N, CA, C and O atoms as a DFTB+ gen file, in Angstrom:
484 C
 N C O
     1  1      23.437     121.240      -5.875
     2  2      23.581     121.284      -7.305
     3  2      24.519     120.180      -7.800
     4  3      24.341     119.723      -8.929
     5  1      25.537     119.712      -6.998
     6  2      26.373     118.557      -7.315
     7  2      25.690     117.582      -7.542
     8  3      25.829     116.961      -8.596
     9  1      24.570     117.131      -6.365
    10  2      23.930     115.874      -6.658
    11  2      23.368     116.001      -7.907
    12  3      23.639     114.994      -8.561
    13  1      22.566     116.953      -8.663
    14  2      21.825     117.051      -9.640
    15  2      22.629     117.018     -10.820
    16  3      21.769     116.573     -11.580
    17  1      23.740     117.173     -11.606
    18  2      24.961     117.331     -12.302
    19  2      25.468     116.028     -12.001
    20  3      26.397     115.894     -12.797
    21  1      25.370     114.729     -11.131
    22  2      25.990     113.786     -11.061
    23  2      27.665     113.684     -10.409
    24  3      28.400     112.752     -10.736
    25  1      28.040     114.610      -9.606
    26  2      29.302     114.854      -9.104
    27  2      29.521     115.049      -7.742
    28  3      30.523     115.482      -7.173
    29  1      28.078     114.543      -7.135
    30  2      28.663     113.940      -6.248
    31  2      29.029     112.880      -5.546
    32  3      28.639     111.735      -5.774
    33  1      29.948     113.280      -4.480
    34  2      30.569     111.699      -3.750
    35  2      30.639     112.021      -2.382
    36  3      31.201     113.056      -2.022
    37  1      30.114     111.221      -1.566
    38  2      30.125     111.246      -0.244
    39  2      31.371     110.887       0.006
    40  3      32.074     110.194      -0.730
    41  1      31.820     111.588       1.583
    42  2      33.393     111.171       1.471
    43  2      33.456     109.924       1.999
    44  3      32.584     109.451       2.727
    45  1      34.700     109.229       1.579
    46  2      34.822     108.042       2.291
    47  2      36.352     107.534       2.440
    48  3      37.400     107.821       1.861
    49  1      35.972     106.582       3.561
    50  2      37.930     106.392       3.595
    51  2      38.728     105.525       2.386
    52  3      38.180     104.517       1.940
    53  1      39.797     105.873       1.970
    54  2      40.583     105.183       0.935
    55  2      40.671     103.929       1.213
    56  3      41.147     103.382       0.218
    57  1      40.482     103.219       1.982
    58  2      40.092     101.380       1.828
    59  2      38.367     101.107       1.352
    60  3      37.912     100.220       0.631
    61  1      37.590     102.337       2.127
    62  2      36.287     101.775       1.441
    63  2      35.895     102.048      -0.058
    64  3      35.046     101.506      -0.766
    65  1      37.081     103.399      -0.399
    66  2      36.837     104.140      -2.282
    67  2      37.249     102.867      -2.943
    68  3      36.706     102.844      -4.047
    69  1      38.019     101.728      -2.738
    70  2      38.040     100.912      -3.851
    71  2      37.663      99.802      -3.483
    72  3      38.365      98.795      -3.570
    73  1      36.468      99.829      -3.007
    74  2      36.016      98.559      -2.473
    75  2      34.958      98.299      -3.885
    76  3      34.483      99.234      -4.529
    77  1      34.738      96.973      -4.166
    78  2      33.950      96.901      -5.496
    79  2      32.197      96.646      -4.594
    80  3      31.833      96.206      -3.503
    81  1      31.653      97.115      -5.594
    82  2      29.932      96.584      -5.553
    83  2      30.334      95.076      -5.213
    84  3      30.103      94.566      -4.117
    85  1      30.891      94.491      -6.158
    86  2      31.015      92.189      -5.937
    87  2      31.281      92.159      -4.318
    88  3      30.659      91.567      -3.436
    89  1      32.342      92.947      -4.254
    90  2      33.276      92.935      -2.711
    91  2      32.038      93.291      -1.543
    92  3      31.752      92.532      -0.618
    93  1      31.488      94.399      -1.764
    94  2      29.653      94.758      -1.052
    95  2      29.069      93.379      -0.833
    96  3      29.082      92.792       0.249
    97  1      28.462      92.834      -2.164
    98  2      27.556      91.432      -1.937
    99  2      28.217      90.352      -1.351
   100  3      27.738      89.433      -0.687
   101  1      29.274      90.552      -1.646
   102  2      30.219      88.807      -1.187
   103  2      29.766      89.385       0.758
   104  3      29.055      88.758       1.543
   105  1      30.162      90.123       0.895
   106  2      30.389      90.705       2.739
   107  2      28.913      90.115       2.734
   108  3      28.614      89.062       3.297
   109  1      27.993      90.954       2.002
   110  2      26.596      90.679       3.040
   111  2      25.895      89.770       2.920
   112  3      24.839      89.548       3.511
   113  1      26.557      89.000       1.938
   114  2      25.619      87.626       1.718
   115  2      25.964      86.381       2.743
   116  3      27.067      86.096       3.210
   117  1      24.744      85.743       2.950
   118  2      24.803      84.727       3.550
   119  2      24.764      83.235       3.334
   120  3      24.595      82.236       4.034
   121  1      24.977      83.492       2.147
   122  2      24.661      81.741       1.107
   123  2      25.820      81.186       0.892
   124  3      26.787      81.765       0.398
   125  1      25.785      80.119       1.226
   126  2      27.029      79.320       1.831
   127  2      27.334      78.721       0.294
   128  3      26.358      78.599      -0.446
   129  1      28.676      78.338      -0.215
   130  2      29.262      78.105      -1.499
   131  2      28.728      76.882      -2.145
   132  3      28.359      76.103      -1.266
   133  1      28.545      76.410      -3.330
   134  2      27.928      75.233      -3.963
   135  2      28.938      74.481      -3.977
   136  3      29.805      74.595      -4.844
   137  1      29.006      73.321      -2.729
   138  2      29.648      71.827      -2.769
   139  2      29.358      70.710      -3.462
   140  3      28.194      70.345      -3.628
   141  1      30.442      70.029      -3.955
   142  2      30.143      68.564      -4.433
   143  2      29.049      67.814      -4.172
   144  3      28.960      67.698      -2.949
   145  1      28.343      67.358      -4.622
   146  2      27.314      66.272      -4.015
   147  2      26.107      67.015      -3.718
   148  3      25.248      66.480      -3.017
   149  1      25.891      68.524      -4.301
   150  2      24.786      69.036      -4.113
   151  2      23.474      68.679      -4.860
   152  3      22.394      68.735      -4.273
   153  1      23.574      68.329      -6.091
   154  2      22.699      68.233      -6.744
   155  2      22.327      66.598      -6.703
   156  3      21.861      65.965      -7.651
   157  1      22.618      66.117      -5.493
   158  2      22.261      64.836      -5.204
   159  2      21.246      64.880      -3.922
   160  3      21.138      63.826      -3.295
   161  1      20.493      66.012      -3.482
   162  2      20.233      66.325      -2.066
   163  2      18.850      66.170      -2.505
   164  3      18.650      66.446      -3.688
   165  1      17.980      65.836      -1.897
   166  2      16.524      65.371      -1.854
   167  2      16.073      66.382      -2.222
   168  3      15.348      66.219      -3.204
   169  1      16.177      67.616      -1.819
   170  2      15.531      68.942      -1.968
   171  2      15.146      69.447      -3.836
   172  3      14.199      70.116      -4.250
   173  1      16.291      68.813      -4.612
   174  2      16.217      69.090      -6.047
   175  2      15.800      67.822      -6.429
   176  3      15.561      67.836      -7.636
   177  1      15.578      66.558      -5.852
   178  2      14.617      65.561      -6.800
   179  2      13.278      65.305      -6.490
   180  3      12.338      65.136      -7.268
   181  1      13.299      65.292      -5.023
   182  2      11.767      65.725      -4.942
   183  2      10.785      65.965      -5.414
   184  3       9.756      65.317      -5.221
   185  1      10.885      66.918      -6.113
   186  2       9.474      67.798      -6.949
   187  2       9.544      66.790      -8.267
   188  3       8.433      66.306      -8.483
   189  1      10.487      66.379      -9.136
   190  2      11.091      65.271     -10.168
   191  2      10.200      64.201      -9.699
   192  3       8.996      64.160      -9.950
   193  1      10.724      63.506      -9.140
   194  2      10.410      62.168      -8.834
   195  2       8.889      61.585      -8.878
   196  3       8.674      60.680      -9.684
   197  1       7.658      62.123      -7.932
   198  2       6.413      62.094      -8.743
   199  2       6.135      61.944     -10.227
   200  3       5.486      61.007     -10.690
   201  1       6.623      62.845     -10.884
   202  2       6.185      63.239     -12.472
   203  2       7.296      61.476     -12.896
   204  3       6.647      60.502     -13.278
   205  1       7.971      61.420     -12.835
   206  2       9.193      60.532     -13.178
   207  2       8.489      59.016     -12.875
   208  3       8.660      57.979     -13.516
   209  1       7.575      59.260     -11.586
   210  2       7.194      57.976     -11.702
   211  2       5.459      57.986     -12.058
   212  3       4.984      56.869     -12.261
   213  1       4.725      58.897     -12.125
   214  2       3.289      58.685     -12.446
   215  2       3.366      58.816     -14.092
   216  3       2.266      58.709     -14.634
   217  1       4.466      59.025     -14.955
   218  2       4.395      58.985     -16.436
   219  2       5.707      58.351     -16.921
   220  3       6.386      59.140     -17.579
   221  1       6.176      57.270     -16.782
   222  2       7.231      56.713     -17.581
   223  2       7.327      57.443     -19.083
   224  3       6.509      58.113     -19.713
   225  1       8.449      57.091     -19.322
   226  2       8.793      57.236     -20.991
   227  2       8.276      55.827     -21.761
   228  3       8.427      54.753     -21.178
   229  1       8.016      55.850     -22.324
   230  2       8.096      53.999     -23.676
   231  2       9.029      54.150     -23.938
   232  3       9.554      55.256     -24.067
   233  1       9.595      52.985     -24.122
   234  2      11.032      52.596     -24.479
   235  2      11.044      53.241     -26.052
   236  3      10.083      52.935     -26.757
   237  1      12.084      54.115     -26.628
   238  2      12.360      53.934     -28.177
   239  2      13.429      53.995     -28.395
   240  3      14.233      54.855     -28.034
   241  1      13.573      53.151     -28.975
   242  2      15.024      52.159     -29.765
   243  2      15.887      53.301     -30.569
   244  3      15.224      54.048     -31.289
   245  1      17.037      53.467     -30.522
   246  2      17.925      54.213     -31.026
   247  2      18.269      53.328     -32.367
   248  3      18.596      52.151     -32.215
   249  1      18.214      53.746     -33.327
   250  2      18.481      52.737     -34.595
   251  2      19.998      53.570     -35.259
   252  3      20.064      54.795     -35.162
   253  1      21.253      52.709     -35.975
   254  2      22.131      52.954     -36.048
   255  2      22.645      52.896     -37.588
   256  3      23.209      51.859     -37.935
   257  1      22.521      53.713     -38.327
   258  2      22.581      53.722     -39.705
   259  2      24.021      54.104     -40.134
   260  3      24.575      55.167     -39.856
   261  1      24.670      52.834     -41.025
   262  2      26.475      53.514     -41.408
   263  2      25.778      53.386     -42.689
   264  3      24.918      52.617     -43.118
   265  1      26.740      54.879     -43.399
   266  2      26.702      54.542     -44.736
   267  2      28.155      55.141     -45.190
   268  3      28.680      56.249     -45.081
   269  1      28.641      53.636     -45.864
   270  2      29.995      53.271     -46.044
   271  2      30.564      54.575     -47.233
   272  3      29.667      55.188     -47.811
   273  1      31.795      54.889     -47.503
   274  2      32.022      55.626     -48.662
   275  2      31.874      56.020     -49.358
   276  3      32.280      57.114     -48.965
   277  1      31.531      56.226     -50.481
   278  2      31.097      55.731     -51.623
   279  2      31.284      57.446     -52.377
   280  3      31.661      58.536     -51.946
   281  1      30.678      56.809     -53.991
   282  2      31.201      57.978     -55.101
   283  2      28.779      58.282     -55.458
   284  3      27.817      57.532     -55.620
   285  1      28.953      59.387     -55.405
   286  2      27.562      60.094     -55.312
   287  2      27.741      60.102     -57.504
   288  3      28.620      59.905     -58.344
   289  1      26.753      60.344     -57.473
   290  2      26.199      60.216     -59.151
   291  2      27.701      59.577     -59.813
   292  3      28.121      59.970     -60.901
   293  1      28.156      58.925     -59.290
   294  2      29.888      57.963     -59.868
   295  2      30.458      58.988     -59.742
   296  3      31.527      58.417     -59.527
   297  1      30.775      60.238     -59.666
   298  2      31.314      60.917     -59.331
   299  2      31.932      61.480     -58.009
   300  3      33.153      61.347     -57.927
   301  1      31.319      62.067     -56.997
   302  2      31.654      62.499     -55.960
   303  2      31.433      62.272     -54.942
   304  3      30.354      62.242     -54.350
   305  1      33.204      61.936     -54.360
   306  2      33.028      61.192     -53.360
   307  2      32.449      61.349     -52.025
   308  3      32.432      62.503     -51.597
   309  1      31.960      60.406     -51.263
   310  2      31.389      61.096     -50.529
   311  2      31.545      60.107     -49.202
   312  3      31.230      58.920     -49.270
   313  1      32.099      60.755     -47.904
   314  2      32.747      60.115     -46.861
   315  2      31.783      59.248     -45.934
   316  3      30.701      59.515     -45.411
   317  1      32.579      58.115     -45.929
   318  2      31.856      57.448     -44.692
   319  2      31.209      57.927     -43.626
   320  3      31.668      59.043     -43.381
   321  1      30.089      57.530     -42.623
   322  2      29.947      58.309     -41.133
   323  2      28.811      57.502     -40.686
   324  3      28.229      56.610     -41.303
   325  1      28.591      57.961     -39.510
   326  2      27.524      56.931     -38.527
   327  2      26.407      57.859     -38.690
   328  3      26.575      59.051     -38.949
   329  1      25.255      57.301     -38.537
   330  2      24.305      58.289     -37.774
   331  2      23.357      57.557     -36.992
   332  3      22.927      56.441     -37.284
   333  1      23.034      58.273     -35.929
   334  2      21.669      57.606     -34.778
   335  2      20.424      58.078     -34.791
   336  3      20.292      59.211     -34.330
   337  1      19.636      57.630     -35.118
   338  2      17.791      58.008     -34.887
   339  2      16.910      57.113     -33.940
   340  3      17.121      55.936     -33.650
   341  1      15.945      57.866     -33.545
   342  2      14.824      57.146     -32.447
   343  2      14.383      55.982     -33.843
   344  3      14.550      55.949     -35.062
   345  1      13.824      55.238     -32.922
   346  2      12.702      54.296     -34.642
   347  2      11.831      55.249     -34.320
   348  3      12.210      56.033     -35.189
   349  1      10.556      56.108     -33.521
   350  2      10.093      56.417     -33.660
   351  2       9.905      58.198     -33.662
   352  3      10.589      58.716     -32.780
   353  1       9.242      59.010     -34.353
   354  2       9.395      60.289     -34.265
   355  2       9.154      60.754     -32.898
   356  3      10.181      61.171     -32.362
   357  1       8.256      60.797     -32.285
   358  2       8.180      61.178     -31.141
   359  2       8.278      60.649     -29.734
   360  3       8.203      59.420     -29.709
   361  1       8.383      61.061     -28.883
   362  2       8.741      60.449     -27.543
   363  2       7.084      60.066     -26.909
   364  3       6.211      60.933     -26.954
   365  1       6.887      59.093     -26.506
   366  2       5.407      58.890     -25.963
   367  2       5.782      58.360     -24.278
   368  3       6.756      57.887     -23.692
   369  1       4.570      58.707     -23.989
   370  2       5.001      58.314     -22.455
   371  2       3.267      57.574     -22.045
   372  3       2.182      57.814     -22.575
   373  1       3.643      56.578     -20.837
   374  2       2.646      55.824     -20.491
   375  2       2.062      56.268     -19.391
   376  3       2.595      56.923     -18.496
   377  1       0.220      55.667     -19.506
   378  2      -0.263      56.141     -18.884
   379  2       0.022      55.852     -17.275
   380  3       0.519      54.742     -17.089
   381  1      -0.122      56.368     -16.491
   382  2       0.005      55.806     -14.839
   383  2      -0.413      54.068     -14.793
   384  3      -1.401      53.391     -15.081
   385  1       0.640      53.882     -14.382
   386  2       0.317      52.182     -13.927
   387  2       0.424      51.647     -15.095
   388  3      -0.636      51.048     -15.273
   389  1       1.144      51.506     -16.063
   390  2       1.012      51.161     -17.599
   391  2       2.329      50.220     -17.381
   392  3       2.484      49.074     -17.806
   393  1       3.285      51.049     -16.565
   394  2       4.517      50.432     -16.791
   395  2       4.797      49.809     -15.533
   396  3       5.912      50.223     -15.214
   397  1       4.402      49.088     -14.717
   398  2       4.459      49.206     -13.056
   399  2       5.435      48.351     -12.707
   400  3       5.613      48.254     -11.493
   401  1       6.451      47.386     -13.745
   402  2       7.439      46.823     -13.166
   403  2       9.152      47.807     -13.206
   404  3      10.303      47.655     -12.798
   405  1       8.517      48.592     -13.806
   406  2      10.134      49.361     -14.380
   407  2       9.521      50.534     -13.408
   408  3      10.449      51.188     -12.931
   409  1       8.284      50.975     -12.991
   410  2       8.345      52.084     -11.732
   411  2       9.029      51.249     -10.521
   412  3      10.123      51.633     -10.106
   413  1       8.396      50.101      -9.941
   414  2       9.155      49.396      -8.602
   415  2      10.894      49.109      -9.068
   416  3      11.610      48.900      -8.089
   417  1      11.631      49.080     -10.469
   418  2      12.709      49.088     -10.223
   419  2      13.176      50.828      -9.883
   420  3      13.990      51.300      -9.089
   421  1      12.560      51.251     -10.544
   422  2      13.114      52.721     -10.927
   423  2      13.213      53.407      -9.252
   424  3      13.952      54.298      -8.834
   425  1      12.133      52.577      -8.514
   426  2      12.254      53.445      -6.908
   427  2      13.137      52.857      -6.419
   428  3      14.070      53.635      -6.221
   429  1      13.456      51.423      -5.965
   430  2      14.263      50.778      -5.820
   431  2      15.983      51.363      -5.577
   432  3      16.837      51.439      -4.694
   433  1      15.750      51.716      -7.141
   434  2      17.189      52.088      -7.771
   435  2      17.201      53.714      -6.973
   436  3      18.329      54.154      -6.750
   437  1      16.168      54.475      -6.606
   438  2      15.827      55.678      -5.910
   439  2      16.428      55.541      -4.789
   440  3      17.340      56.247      -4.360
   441  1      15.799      54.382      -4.148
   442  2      15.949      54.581      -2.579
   443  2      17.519      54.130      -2.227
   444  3      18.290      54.788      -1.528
   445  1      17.913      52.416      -3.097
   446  2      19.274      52.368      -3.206
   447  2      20.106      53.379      -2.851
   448  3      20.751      53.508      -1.810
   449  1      20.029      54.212      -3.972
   450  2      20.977      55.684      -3.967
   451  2      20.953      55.978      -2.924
   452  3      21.919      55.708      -2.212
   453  1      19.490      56.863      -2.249
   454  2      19.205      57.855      -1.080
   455  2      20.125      57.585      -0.235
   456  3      20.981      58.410       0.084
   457  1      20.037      55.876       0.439
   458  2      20.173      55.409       1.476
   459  2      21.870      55.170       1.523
   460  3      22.461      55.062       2.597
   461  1      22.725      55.090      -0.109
   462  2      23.864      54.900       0.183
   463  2      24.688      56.425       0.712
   464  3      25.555      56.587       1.571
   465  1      24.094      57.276      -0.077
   466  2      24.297      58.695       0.151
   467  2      24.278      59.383       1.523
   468  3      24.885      60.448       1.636
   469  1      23.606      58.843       2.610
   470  2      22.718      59.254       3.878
   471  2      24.071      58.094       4.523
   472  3      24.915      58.528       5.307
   473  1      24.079      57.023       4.177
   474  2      25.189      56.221       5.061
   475  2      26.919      56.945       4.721
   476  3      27.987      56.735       5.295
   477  1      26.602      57.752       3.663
   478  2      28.012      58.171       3.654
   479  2      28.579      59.341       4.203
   480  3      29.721      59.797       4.253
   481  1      27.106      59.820       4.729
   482  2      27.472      61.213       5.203
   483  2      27.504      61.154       7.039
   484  3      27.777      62.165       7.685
């Protein structure tokens, strides 16, 4: 009838009663801690890298608009500030082989990396 009423508790020794559920998973887990330099490991660019190189982006130009101080209907003032926009609305990307000198740098610049990464370890 305890179990059914919610009151019961199996007995247990006073080091295991305040042991937490976290304290449970940390013991039985086996996944070793997230180090520096992980998200540099072949395993997470891999699957990337295809898509990255069979569809480049097109280049679009960031355009840089100041508009200086100034007084709105002669009246109110209204503060200087920067702002940045694409020139174009949307992002377009090229077809395979469209862009084929900026894919041979782009691997280049790939393998560069890999290989300095692999000599450092």
């Amino acid at each position: 009838m305890d179990v059914y009423r919610g009151k019961f508790q199996p007995p247990q020794s006073a080091a295991s009663s305040r042991e937490t559920a976290r304290d449970r998973l940390e013991r039985a887990s086996t996944a070793r801690p997230i180090a520096r330099g992980d998200e540099m490991t072949q395993r997470y660019w891999s699957a990337l890298e295809p898509m990255q190189q069979r569809f480049a982006r097109v280049p679009n130009p960031d355009l840089v608009m100041v508009v200086y101080p100034h007084l709105a209907k002669g009246r109110y003032p209204v503060p200087g500030y920067v702002t940045v926009f694409p020139m174009y609305e949307s992002t377009e990307y090229a077809m395979p082989g469209e862009v084929a000198e900026e894919l041979q740098q782009g691997r280049a610049a790939f393998s560069r990396g890999r290989t300095a990464r692999e000599a450092g370890q």
